[in-house]
């Protein structure tokens, strides 16, 4: 059978081999095969994410000594393809709250960053707010001056919001 457009035979073979290893109960081998599917081997980012997250599922259920390692690999790959929220969720799943916050900040997921920092690392909240304000200022420099003005109103000690 011919693979769908944008899919290499190698990537699909890795996926099929991984699924066969899963069925045989060889979970560590299945994880390795899922992780062999890298950016560039598939054009379908959703399929990449699905394969990588399956590696995380297998590690967390069956090969627990590899969970953190697999999460770190998969999260970095998700970040590389612009999937910040699932990457942050993976870090939260292995109690790497600070890393999850950093991923959210990189992806400009400010509400999620604030929620995570509140629960996992309250001492880091000021850095999140400073990064948020810097982001608004940067956005202001790129033509979104309304955002900067709004941020200035709420962050300035001299604002006239009586």
Coordinates of N, CA and C in Angstrom, one line a residue:
X1 N 0.8 -1.2 0.0 CA 0.0 0.0 0.0 C 0.9 1.3 0.0
X2 N 0.4 2.2 -0.7 CA 1.1 3.5 -0.8 C 0.8 4.4 0.4
X3 N 1.8 5.0 1.0 CA 1.6 5.9 2.1 C 0.8 7.1 1.6
X4 N 0.1 7.8 2.6 CA -0.5 9.0 2.2 C 0.5 10.1 1.9
X5 N 0.1 11.1 1.1 CA 1.0 12.2 0.7 C 1.7 12.8 2.0
X6 N 2.9 13.2 1.9 CA 3.6 13.8 3.0 C 4.1 12.8 4.1
X7 N 4.0 11.5 3.8 CA 4.4 10.5 4.8 C 5.4 9.7 4.2
X8 N 6.6 9.5 4.8 CA 7.6 8.7 4.3 C 7.3 7.2 4.7
X9 N 7.8 6.3 3.8 CA 7.7 4.9 4.1 C 8.3 4.6 5.5
X10 N 9.5 5.2 5.7 CA 10.2 4.9 7.0 C 9.4 5.3 8.2
X11 N 8.8 6.4 8.2 CA 8.0 6.8 9.4 C 6.8 5.9 9.6
X12 N 6.1 5.5 8.5 CA 5.0 4.6 8.7 C 5.4 3.3 9.1
X13 N 6.6 2.8 8.6 CA 7.1 1.6 9.0 C 7.5 1.6 10.5
X14 N 8.1 2.7 11.0 CA 8.3 2.8 12.4 C 7.1 2.7 13.2
X15 N 6.0 3.4 12.8 CA 4.7 3.4 13.5 C 4.2 2.0 13.5
X16 N 4.2 1.3 12.4 CA 3.6 -0.1 12.3 C 4.5 -1.0 13.2
X17 N 5.8 -0.9 13.2 CA 6.7 -1.7 14.0 C 6.4 -1.4 15.5
X18 N 6.2 -0.2 15.8 CA 5.9 0.2 17.2 C 4.6 -0.4 17.7
X19 N 3.6 -0.4 16.8 CA 2.3 -1.0 17.2 C 2.5 -2.5 17.4
X20 N 3.3 -3.1 16.5 CA 3.5 -4.6 16.7 C 4.3 -4.9 18.0
X21 N 5.2 -4.0 18.3 CA 6.0 -4.2 19.6 C 5.0 -4.1 20.8
X22 N 4.1 -3.1 20.7 CA 3.1 -2.9 21.8 C 2.3 -4.2 21.9
X23 N 1.8 -4.7 20.8 CA 1.0 -5.9 20.9 C 1.7 -7.1 21.5
X24 N 3.0 -7.1 21.2 CA 3.8 -8.2 21.7 C 4.3 -8.0 23.2
X25 N 4.0 -6.8 23.7 CA 4.3 -6.5 25.1 C 5.8 -6.0 25.2
X26 N 6.4 -5.6 24.1 CA 7.8 -5.1 24.2 C 7.7 -3.6 24.2
X27 N 7.3 -3.0 25.3 CA 7.0 -1.6 25.4 C 8.2 -0.7 25.2
X28 N 9.3 -1.1 25.8 CA 10.5 -0.2 25.6 C 10.9 -0.1 24.2
X29 N 10.8 -1.2 23.5 CA 11.1 -1.2 22.0 C 10.1 -0.4 21.3
X30 N 8.9 -0.5 21.6 CA 7.8 0.3 21.0 C 8.1 1.8 21.2
X31 N 8.5 2.2 22.4 CA 8.8 3.6 22.7 C 9.9 4.1 21.8
X32 N 11.0 3.3 21.7 CA 12.1 3.7 20.8 C 11.7 3.9 19.4
X33 N 10.8 3.0 18.9 CA 10.3 3.1 17.5 C 9.5 4.4 17.4
X34 N 8.6 4.6 18.3 CA 7.8 5.9 18.2 C 8.7 7.1 18.2
X35 N 9.7 7.1 19.0 CA 10.6 8.2 19.1 C 11.5 8.3 17.8
X36 N 11.6 7.3 17.0 CA 12.4 7.4 15.8 C 11.6 8.2 14.7
X37 N 10.4 8.4 14.9 CA 9.6 9.2 14.0 C 9.8 10.7 14.4
X38 N 10.6 11.4 13.6 CA 11.0 12.7 13.9 C 10.4 13.8 13.0
X39 N 10.6 15.0 13.4 CA 10.1 16.1 12.6 C 10.8 16.0 11.2
X40 N 10.1 16.1 10.2 CA 10.7 16.0 8.8 C 10.3 14.6 8.2
X41 N 10.0 13.6 9.1 CA 9.7 12.3 8.6 C 8.2 12.2 8.2
X42 N 7.4 13.2 8.8 CA 6.0 13.3 8.5 C 5.6 14.7 8.3
X43 N 4.8 15.0 7.4 CA 4.3 16.4 7.3 C 3.1 16.7 8.2
X44 N 2.5 15.6 8.6 CA 1.3 15.7 9.5 C 1.7 15.8 10.9
X45 N 1.6 17.1 11.4 CA 2.0 17.4 12.8 C 1.1 16.6 13.8
X46 N -0.2 16.5 13.5 CA -1.1 15.8 14.4 C -0.7 14.3 14.5
X47 N -0.2 13.7 13.4 CA 0.2 12.3 13.5 C 1.5 12.2 14.3
X48 N 2.4 13.2 14.1 CA 3.7 13.2 14.9 C 3.3 13.3 16.3
X49 N 2.5 14.2 16.7 CA 2.1 14.4 18.1 C 1.5 13.1 18.6
X50 N 0.6 12.4 17.9 CA 0.0 11.2 18.3 C 1.0 10.1 18.6
X51 N 2.0 10.0 17.7 CA 3.0 8.9 17.9 C 3.9 9.2 19.1
X52 N 4.3 10.5 19.2 CA 5.2 10.8 20.3 C 4.4 10.7 21.7
X53 N 3.2 11.1 21.7 CA 2.4 11.0 22.9 C 2.1 9.5 23.3
X54 N 2.0 8.6 22.3 CA 1.9 7.2 22.5 C 3.1 6.7 23.3
X55 N 4.3 7.2 22.9 CA 5.5 6.8 23.6 C 5.5 7.2 25.0
X56 N 4.9 8.4 25.3 CA 4.8 8.8 26.7 C 3.8 7.9 27.5
X57 N 2.7 7.6 26.8 CA 1.7 6.7 27.5 C 2.3 5.4 27.8
X58 N 3.0 4.8 26.9 CA 3.7 3.5 27.2 C 4.7 3.6 28.3
X59 N 5.5 4.7 28.3 CA 6.5 4.8 29.3 C 5.8 5.0 30.7
X60 N 4.8 5.8 30.7 CA 4.1 6.1 32.0 C 3.4 4.9 32.6
X61 N 2.9 4.0 31.7 CA 2.1 2.8 32.1 C 3.0 1.6 32.3
X62 N 4.0 1.4 31.5 CA 4.7 0.1 31.4 C 6.2 0.2 31.7
X63 N 6.8 1.3 31.4 CA 8.3 1.4 31.5 C 8.5 2.7 32.3
X64 N 8.1 2.7 33.6 CA 8.1 3.9 34.4 C 9.4 4.5 34.6
X65 N 10.5 3.7 34.6 CA 11.8 4.3 34.8 C 12.3 5.2 33.6
X66 N 11.5 5.1 32.5 CA 11.8 5.9 31.3 C 10.9 7.1 31.1
X67 N 9.9 7.3 32.0 CA 8.9 8.3 31.9 C 9.5 9.7 31.7
X68 N 10.3 10.1 32.6 CA 10.8 11.5 32.6 C 11.7 11.7 31.3
X69 N 12.5 10.7 31.0 CA 13.3 10.8 29.8 C 12.4 11.0 28.5
X70 N 11.4 10.2 28.4 CA 10.5 10.2 27.2 C 9.7 11.5 27.2
X71 N 9.3 12.0 28.4 CA 8.5 13.2 28.4 C 9.4 14.4 27.9
X72 N 10.7 14.4 28.4 CA 11.6 15.5 28.0 C 11.8 15.5 26.5
X73 N 12.0 14.3 25.9 CA 12.2 14.2 24.5 C 11.0 14.7 23.7
X74 N 9.8 14.2 24.1 CA 8.6 14.5 23.4 C 8.2 15.9 23.6
X75 N 8.4 16.5 24.8 CA 8.0 17.9 25.0 C 8.9 18.8 24.1
X76 N 10.2 18.5 24.0 CA 11.1 19.3 23.2 C 10.6 19.2 21.7
X77 N 10.2 18.1 21.3 CA 9.8 17.9 19.9 C 8.4 18.7 19.7
X78 N 7.6 18.6 20.6 CA 6.3 19.3 20.5 C 6.5 20.8 20.5
X79 N 7.4 21.3 21.3 CA 7.8 22.7 21.2 C 8.3 23.1 19.8
X80 N 9.2 22.2 19.3 CA 9.8 22.5 18.0 C 8.7 22.6 16.9
X81 N 7.6 21.9 17.0 CA 6.5 22.0 16.0 C 5.4 23.0 16.5
X82 N 5.7 23.8 17.5 CA 4.7 24.8 17.9 C 3.6 24.3 18.8
X83 N 3.7 23.2 19.4 CA 2.6 22.6 20.2 C 3.0 22.8 21.7
X84 N 2.9 24.1 22.1 CA 3.4 24.4 23.5 C 2.5 23.9 24.6
X85 N 1.2 23.9 24.4 CA 0.3 23.5 25.4 C 0.4 22.0 25.8
X86 N 0.4 21.1 24.8 CA 0.6 19.7 25.1 C 2.0 19.5 25.7
X87 N 3.0 20.2 25.3 CA 4.3 20.1 25.9 C 4.3 20.4 27.4
X88 N 3.6 21.6 27.7 CA 3.5 22.0 29.1 C 2.7 20.9 29.9
X89 N 1.7 20.4 29.3 CA 0.9 19.4 30.0 C 1.7 18.1 30.3
X90 N 2.6 17.8 29.4 CA 3.5 16.6 29.7 C 4.4 16.9 30.8
X91 N 5.0 18.1 30.9 CA 5.9 18.5 32.0 C 5.1 18.5 33.3
X92 N 3.9 19.0 33.3 CA 3.1 18.9 34.5 C 2.9 17.5 35.0
X93 N 2.6 16.6 34.0 CA 2.4 15.2 34.4 C 3.5 14.5 35.1
X94 N 4.8 15.1 35.0 CA 5.9 14.5 35.7 C 6.4 15.5 36.7
X95 N 5.6 16.4 37.2 CA 5.9 17.3 38.2 C 7.1 18.2 37.9
X96 N 7.2 18.6 36.6 CA 8.2 19.6 36.2 C 7.5 20.9 35.9
X97 N 7.0 21.5 37.0 CA 6.2 22.7 36.9 C 6.9 23.9 36.4
X98 N 8.1 24.1 36.8 CA 8.9 25.2 36.3 C 9.1 25.1 34.8
X99 N 9.4 23.9 34.4 CA 9.6 23.7 32.9 C 8.3 24.0 32.2
X100 N 7.2 23.5 32.7 CA 5.9 23.8 32.1 C 5.6 25.2 32.0
X101 N 6.0 26.0 33.0 CA 5.7 27.4 33.0 C 6.6 28.1 31.9
X102 N 7.8 27.7 31.8 CA 8.7 28.2 30.8 C 8.2 28.0 29.4
X103 N 7.7 26.8 29.2 CA 7.1 26.4 27.9 C 5.9 27.3 27.6
X104 N 5.1 27.5 28.6 CA 3.9 28.4 28.4 C 4.3 29.8 28.1
X105 N 5.4 30.3 28.8 CA 5.8 31.6 28.5 C 6.4 31.7 27.1
X106 N 7.1 30.7 26.7 CA 7.7 30.7 25.3 C 6.6 30.7 24.3
X107 N 5.5 30.0 24.6 CA 4.4 29.9 23.7 C 3.3 31.0 23.9
X108 N 3.6 31.9 24.8 CA 2.7 33.1 25.1 C 1.4 32.6 25.6
X109 N 1.4 31.5 26.4 CA 0.1 31.0 27.0 C 0.1 31.5 28.4
X110 N -0.2 32.8 28.5 CA 0.0 33.5 29.8 C -0.9 33.0 30.9
X111 N -2.2 32.8 30.6 CA -3.1 32.4 31.6 C -2.7 31.0 32.1
X112 N -2.3 30.1 31.2 CA -1.9 28.8 31.7 C -0.6 28.9 32.5
X113 N 0.3 29.8 32.1 CA 1.6 30.0 32.9 C 1.3 30.4 34.3
X114 N 0.3 31.4 34.4 CA 0.0 31.9 35.7 C -0.7 30.8 36.6
X115 N -1.5 30.0 36.0 CA -2.2 28.9 36.7 C -1.2 27.9 37.2
X116 N -0.3 27.5 36.3 CA 0.7 26.5 36.7 C 1.7 27.1 37.8
X117 N 2.1 28.3 37.6 CA 3.0 28.9 38.6 C 2.3 29.0 40.0
X118 N 1.1 29.4 40.0 CA 0.3 29.5 41.2 C 0.3 28.2 42.0
X119 N 0.1 27.1 41.2 CA 0.0 25.8 41.9 C 1.4 25.1 42.2
X120 N 2.4 25.3 41.3 CA 3.6 24.5 41.4 C 4.8 25.3 41.9
X121 N 4.8 26.7 41.7 CA 6.0 27.4 41.9 C 5.7 28.9 42.2
X122 N 4.9 29.2 43.3 CA 4.5 30.6 43.5 C 5.6 31.6 43.5
X123 N 6.8 31.2 43.9 CA 7.9 32.1 44.0 C 8.4 32.6 42.6
X124 N 7.9 32.0 41.6 CA 8.3 32.3 40.2 C 7.3 33.2 39.5
X125 N 6.2 33.6 40.2 CA 5.1 34.4 39.7 C 5.6 35.7 39.2
X126 N 6.5 36.4 39.9 CA 7.0 37.7 39.4 C 7.7 37.6 38.1
X127 N 8.5 36.6 37.9 CA 9.2 36.4 36.6 C 8.2 36.2 35.5
X128 N 7.1 35.5 35.8 CA 6.1 35.3 34.7 C 5.4 36.6 34.4
X129 N 5.1 37.4 35.4 CA 4.5 38.7 35.1 C 5.5 39.6 34.3
X130 N 6.7 39.6 34.7 CA 7.7 40.4 34.0 C 7.8 40.0 32.5
X131 N 7.8 38.7 32.3 CA 7.9 38.2 30.9 C 6.7 38.6 30.2
X132 N 5.5 38.6 30.8 CA 4.2 38.9 30.2 C 4.3 40.4 29.7
X133 N 4.7 41.3 30.6 CA 4.8 42.7 30.3 C 5.8 42.9 29.2
X134 N 6.9 42.2 29.3 CA 7.9 42.4 28.2 C 7.3 41.9 26.9
X135 N 6.5 40.9 26.9 CA 5.9 40.4 25.7 C 4.9 41.4 25.1
X136 N 4.2 42.1 26.0 CA 3.2 43.1 25.6 C 4.0 44.3 25.0
X137 N 5.1 44.7 25.6 CA 5.9 45.8 25.1 C 6.4 45.4 23.7
X138 N 6.9 44.2 23.6 CA 7.4 43.7 22.3 C 6.3 43.8 21.2
X139 N 5.2 43.3 21.6 CA 4.0 43.4 20.7 C 3.7 44.8 20.4
X140 N 3.8 45.7 21.3 CA 3.6 47.1 21.1 C 4.6 47.7 20.1
X141 N 5.8 47.2 20.1 CA 6.9 47.6 19.2 C 6.6 47.1 17.8
X142 N 5.8 46.0 17.7 CA 5.5 45.4 16.4 C 4.2 45.9 15.8
X143 N 3.6 47.0 16.4 CA 2.4 47.6 15.9 C 1.2 47.4 16.7
X144 N 1.3 46.6 17.8 CA 0.1 46.4 18.6 C 0.2 47.3 19.8
X145 N 0.3 48.6 19.6 CA 0.5 49.6 20.6 C -0.7 49.7 21.6
X146 N -1.8 49.2 21.2 CA -3.0 49.2 22.2 C -2.7 48.3 23.3
X147 N -2.1 47.1 23.0 CA -1.7 46.2 24.1 C -0.8 46.8 25.1
X148 N 0.2 47.5 24.6 CA 1.2 48.1 25.5 C 0.5 49.2 26.4
X149 N -0.4 50.0 25.8 CA -1.1 51.0 26.5 C -1.9 50.4 27.6
X150 N -2.6 49.3 27.3 CA -3.5 48.7 28.3 C -2.6 48.1 29.4
X151 N -1.5 47.4 29.0 CA -0.6 46.9 30.0 C 0.0 47.9 30.9
X152 N 0.3 49.1 30.3 CA 0.9 50.2 31.1 C -0.1 50.7 32.1
X153 N -1.4 50.8 31.7 CA -2.4 51.3 32.7 C -2.5 50.4 33.9
X154 N -2.4 49.1 33.7 CA -2.6 48.2 34.8 C -1.3 47.9 35.6
X155 N -0.2 48.2 35.1 CA 1.1 47.9 35.8 C 1.8 49.1 36.3
X156 N 1.4 50.3 35.9 CA 2.1 51.5 36.3 C 1.6 51.9 37.7
X157 N 2.5 52.2 38.6 CA 2.1 52.7 40.0 C 1.4 54.1 39.9
X158 N 1.6 54.7 38.8 CA 1.0 56.1 38.6 C -0.2 56.2 37.7
X159 N -0.8 55.0 37.5 CA -1.9 55.0 36.6 C -3.1 55.8 37.2
X160 N -3.9 56.4 36.3 CA -5.0 57.2 36.7 C -6.3 56.5 36.5
X161 N -6.5 55.3 37.2 CA -7.7 54.5 37.1 C -8.6 54.7 38.3
X162 N -8.9 55.9 38.6 CA -9.8 56.2 39.8 C -11.2 56.0 39.5

